[in-house]
Coordinates of C-alpha atoms in Angstrom, one line a residue:
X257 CA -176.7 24.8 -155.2
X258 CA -174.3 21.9 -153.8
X259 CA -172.0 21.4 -151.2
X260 CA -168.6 20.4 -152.5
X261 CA -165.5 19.2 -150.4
X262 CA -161.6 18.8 -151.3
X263 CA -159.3 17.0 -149.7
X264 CA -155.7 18.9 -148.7
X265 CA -152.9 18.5 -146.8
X266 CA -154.4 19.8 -143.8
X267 CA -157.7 18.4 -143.8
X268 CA -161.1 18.1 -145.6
X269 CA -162.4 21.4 -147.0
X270 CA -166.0 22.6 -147.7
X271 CA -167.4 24.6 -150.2
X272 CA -170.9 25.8 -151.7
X273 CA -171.7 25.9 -155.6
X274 CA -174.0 28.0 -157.0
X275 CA -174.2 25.8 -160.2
X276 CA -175.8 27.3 -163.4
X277 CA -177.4 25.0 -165.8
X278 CA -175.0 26.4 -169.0
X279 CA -172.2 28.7 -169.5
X280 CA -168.2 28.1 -168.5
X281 CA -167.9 31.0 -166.0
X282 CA -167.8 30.3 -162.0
X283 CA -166.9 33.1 -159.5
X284 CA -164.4 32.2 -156.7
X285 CA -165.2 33.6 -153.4
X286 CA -162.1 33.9 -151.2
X287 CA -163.2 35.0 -147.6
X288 CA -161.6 37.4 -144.8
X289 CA -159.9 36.8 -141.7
X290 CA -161.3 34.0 -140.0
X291 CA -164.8 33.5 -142.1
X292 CA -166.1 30.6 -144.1
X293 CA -168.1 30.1 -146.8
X294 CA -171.8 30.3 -145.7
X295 CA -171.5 33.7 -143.1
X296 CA -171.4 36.5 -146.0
X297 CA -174.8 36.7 -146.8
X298 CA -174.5 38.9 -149.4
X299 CA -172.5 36.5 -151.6
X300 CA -175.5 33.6 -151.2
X301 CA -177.7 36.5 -152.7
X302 CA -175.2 37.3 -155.6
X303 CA -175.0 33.8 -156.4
X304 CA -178.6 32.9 -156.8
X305 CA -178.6 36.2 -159.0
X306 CA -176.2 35.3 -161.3
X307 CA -177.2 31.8 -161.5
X308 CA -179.9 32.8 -163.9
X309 CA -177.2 34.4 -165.9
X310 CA -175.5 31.6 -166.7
X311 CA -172.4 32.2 -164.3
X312 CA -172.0 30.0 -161.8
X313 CA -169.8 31.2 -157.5
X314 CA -168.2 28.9 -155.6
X315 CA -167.8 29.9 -152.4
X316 CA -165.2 27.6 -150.1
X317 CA -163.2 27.1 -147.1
X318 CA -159.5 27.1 -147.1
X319 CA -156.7 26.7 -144.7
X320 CA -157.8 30.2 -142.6
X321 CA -161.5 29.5 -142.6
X322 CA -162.8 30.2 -138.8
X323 CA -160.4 31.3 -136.0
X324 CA -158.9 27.9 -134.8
X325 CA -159.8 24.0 -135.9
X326 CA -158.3 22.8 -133.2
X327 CA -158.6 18.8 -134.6
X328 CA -156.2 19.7 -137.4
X329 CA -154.6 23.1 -135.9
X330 CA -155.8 25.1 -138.8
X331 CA -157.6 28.7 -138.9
X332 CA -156.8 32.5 -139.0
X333 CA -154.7 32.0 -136.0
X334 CA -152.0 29.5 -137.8
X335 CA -152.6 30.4 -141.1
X336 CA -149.5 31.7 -143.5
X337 CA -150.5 33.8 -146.5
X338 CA -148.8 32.1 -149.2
X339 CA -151.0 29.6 -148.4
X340 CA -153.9 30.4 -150.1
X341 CA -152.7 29.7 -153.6
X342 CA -152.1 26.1 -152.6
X343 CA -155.7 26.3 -151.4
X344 CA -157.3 28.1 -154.2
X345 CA -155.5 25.9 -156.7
X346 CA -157.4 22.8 -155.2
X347 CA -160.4 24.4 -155.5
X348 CA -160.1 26.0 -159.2
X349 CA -158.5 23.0 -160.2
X350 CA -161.5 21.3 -159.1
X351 CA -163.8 23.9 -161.2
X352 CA -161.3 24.0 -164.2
X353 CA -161.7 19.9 -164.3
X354 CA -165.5 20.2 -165.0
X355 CA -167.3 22.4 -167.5
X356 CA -165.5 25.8 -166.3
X357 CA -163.1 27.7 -168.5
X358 CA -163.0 31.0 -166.7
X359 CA -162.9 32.1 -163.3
X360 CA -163.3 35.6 -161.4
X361 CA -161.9 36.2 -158.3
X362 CA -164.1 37.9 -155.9
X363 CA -162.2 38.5 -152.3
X364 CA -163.5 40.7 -149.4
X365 CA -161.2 42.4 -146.7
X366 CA -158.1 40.1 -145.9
X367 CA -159.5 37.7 -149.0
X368 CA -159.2 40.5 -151.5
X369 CA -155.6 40.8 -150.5
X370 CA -155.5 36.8 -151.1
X371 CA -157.0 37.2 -154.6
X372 CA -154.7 39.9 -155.4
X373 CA -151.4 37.5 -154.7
X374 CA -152.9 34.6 -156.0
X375 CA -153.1 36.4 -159.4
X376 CA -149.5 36.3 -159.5
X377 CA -148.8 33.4 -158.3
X378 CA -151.0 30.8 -159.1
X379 CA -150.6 28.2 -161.8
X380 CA -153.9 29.3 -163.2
X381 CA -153.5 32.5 -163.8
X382 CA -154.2 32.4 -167.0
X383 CA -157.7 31.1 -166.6
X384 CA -159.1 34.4 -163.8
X385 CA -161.1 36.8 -166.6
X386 CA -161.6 39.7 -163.7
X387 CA -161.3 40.4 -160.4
X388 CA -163.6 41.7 -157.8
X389 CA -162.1 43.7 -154.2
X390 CA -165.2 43.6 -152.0
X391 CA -164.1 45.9 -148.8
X392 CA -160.6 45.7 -149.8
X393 CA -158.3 46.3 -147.3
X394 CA -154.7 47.3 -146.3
X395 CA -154.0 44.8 -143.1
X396 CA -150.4 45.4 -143.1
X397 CA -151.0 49.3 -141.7
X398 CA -153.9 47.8 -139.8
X399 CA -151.7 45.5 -137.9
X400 CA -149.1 48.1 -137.3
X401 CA -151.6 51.1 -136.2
X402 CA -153.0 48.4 -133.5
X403 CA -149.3 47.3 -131.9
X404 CA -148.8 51.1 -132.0
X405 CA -151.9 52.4 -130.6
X406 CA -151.5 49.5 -128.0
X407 CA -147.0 50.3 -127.6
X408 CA -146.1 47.0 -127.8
X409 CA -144.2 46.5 -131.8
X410 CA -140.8 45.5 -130.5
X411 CA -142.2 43.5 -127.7
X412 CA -144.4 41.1 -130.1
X413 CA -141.7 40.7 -132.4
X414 CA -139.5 39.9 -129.7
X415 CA -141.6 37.2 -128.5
X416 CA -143.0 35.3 -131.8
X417 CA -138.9 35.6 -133.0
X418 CA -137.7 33.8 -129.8
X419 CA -140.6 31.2 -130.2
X420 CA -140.0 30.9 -133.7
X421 CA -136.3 30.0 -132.9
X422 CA -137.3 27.8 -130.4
X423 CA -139.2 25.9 -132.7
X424 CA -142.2 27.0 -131.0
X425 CA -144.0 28.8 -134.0
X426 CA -147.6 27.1 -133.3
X427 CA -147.5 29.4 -129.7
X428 CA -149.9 31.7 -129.4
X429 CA -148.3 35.2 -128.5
X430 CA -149.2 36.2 -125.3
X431 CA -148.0 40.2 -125.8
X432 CA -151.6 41.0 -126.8
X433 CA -154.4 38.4 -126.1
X434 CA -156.0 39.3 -129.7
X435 CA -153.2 40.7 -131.2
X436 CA -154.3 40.3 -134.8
X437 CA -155.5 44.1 -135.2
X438 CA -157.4 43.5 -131.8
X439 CA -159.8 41.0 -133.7
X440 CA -158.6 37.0 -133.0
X441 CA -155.0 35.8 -131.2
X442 CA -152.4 34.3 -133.7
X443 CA -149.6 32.1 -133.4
X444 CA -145.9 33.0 -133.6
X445 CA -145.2 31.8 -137.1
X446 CA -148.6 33.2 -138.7
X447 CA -147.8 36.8 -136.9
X448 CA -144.4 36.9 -138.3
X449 CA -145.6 36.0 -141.8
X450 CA -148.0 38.3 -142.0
X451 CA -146.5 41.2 -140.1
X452 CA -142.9 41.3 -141.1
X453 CA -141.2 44.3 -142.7
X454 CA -140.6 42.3 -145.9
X455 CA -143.8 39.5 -146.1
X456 CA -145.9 38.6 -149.0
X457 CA -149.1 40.7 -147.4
X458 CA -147.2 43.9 -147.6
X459 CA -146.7 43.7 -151.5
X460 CA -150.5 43.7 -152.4
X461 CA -152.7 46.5 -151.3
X462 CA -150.2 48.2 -148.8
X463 CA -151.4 51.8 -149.7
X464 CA -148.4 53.4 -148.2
X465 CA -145.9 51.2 -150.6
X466 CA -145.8 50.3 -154.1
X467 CA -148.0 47.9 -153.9
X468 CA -146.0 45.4 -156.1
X469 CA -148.6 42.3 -156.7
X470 CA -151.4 44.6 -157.4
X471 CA -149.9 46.4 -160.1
X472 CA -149.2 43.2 -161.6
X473 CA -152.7 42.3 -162.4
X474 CA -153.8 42.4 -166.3
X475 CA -157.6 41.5 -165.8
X476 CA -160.4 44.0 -165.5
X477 CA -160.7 45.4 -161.8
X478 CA -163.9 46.8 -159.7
X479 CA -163.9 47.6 -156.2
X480 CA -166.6 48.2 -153.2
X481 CA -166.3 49.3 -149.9
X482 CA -168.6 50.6 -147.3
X483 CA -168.8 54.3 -145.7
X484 CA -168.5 52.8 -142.6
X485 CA -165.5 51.5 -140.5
X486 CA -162.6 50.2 -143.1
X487 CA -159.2 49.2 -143.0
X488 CA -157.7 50.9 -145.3
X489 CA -155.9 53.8 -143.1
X490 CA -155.8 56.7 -145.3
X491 CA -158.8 58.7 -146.9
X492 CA -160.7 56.4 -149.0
X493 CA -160.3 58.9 -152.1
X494 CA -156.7 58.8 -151.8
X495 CA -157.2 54.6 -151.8
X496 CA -159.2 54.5 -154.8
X497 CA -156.6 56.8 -156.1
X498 CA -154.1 54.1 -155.8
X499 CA -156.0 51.6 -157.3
X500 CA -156.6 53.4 -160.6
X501 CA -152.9 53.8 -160.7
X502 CA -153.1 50.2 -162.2
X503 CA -154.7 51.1 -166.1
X504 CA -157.0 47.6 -165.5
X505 CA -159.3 49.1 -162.9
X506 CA -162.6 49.4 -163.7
X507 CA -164.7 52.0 -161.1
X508 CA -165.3 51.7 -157.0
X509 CA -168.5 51.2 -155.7
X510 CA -169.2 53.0 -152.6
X511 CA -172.4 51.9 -150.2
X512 CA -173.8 54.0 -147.4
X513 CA -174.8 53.2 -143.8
X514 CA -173.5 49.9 -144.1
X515 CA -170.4 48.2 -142.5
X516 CA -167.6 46.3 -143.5
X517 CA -169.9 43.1 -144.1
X518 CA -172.3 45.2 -146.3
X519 CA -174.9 43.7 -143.7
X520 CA -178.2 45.2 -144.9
X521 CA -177.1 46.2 -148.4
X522 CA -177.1 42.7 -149.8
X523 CA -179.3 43.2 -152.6
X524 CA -177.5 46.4 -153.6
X525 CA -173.5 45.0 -153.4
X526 CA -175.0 41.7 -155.2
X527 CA -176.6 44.5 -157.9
X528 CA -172.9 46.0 -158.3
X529 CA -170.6 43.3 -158.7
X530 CA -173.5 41.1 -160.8
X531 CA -173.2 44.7 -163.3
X532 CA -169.7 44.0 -163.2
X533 CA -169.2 40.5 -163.9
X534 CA -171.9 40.5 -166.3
X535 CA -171.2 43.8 -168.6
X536 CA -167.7 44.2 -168.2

C-alpha cells in the first residue's frame, strides 16, 4: 500500500492505495460524516484481502473528511453534498489515468448516500462496475427526527436562513450546539443544503420518498448493515424492501452484535463485500 494525495480547490487531499500487482479494478471508498480514510478498520482489512485478488481500494479524504480543518475551513461542518462528485472525480480521475479501467463504489452511512448521487452525476459514470452500501443510511429522516425530538425545526431554519441572507453561511448555528443529528455542529450554509425540503440528500436513500437517484442506478447493488443502532428510521425489512425495488440489487448482508462501524466484525463484513466484488 501507498499514500496518495490530490490537490483541490480547497486544499491538499490524502488518500491510501491498496495497490494490486495486476488487474484494472480499484474500489473507491467514500467515508461517513466527518471520517477519513485510515479510521474504518474494516476497510484496511478488505483491502489487504482483495489485494491478492487482483483488485486494488483506494480509500481517500475529501472535502467532509474530519469535523472542521480549520486552516482551510473544510470538514463535515461546511461541507455541501454536491460536493463530493467534484471530489470523487479528482480522485477516480487520478485512478482512471493509471492502469484502472473499472471502479466500484463502496460508501458507508452518509458516504453511501454520496456514492449513490455520484452515480448520477459524475462524469465517470460510465466507468463504476457495482456499487457497495456499507450501513447505508437515510440522514435526511435522521436530521428531521433529531430537530423534532429536540422541538426546535422552525427555529434552526430560521436562524441558518437569516445567516445565509446575511451572507453569513460559514456561522455555525447556535439553535443546537451539535445540531447535525446530535453528532457534530454545522454551519448555516451546509445545514440548509443538507436539510432542506427540496436538497440533493433527500433524492437518494430517503426511505419515506421516492428515492429518485437510487433508482437511477444500472450497476449491480449489495448492501450491509448492522443489527445494532442505524439510521435508517423505519424497520430494516421494510428498508431492504425499498432497495430491491431497484431490479439491480443484489442481496443485504445483515451482521449481529455489531454497530454501525461493524467494529469487531471486520473479518466477516471484509468476507461479504470481497464475495461481492469478486463473484458478482
Amino acid at each position: 500500500m501507498r499514500l496518495l494525495n490530490i490537490s483541490s480547490n480547497y486544499g491538499d487531499y490524502s488518500g491510501l492505495l491498496y495497490e494490486a500487482t495486476k488487474g484494472d479494478t480499484c474500489v473507491v471508498f467514500i467515508h461517513g460524516t466527518a471520517s477519513n480514510f485510515y479510521e474504518n478498520s474494516w476497510v484496511h482489512t478488505l483491502g489487504e484481502k482483495l489485494i491478492n485478488h487482483n483488485v486494488s481500494l483506494l480509500t481517500c479524504n475529501s472535502f467532509g473528511s474530519n469535523g472542521i480543518n480549520p486552516w482551510t475551513k473544510t470538514g463535515a461542518v461546511y461541507e455541501t453534498f454536491e460536493n463530493c462528485v467534484y471530489d470523487y472525480d479528482l480522485w477516480i480521475g487520478k485512478l482512471l489515468k493509471n492502469k484502472y479501467k473499472k471502479i466500484i463504489l463502496l460508501g458507508h452511512s452518509l458516504g453511501t448516500e454520496k456514492a449513490v448521487y455520484y452515480f448520477s452525476n459524475s462524469f465517470y459514470s460510465n466507468k463504476i462496475t457495482k456499487i457497495v452500501l456499507a450501513g447505508f443510511s437515510d440522514s435526511y429522516q435522521t436530521e428531521m427526527n433529531y430537530l423534532t425530538n429536540k422541538n426546535c425545526i422552525s427555529k434552526a431554519f430560521t436562524e441558518a436562513n437569516k445567516l445565509v441572507e446575511e451572507e453569513k453561511g460559514n456561522v455555525i448555528l447556535k439553535t443546537d450546539e451539535n445540531i447535525h443529528a446530535g453528532v457534530l455542529p454545522k454551519s448555516a450554509s451546509s445545514f440548509l443544503n443538507f436539510f432542506s425540503e427540496n436538497s440533493n440528500l433527500k433524492k437518494c436513500l430517503y426511505f419515506n420518498g421516492d428515492m429518485e437517484f437510487y433508482n437511477k442506478i444500472n450497476v449491480p447493488i449489495m448492501s450491509m448493515i448492522s443489527t445494532g443502532h442505524e439510521y435508517i428510521n423505519i424497520p430494516l425489512f421494510r428498508a431492504v424492501d425499498r432497495l430491491k425495488q431497484n431490479r439491480f440489487y443484489s442481496h443485504n448482508i445483515l451482521l449481529d452484535n455489531t454497530n454501525h462501524d461493524f467494529d469487531g466484525k471486520n473479518t466477516e463484513a471484509a468476507y461479504h463485500i470481497a464475495q461481492f466484488i469478486l463473484n458478482t
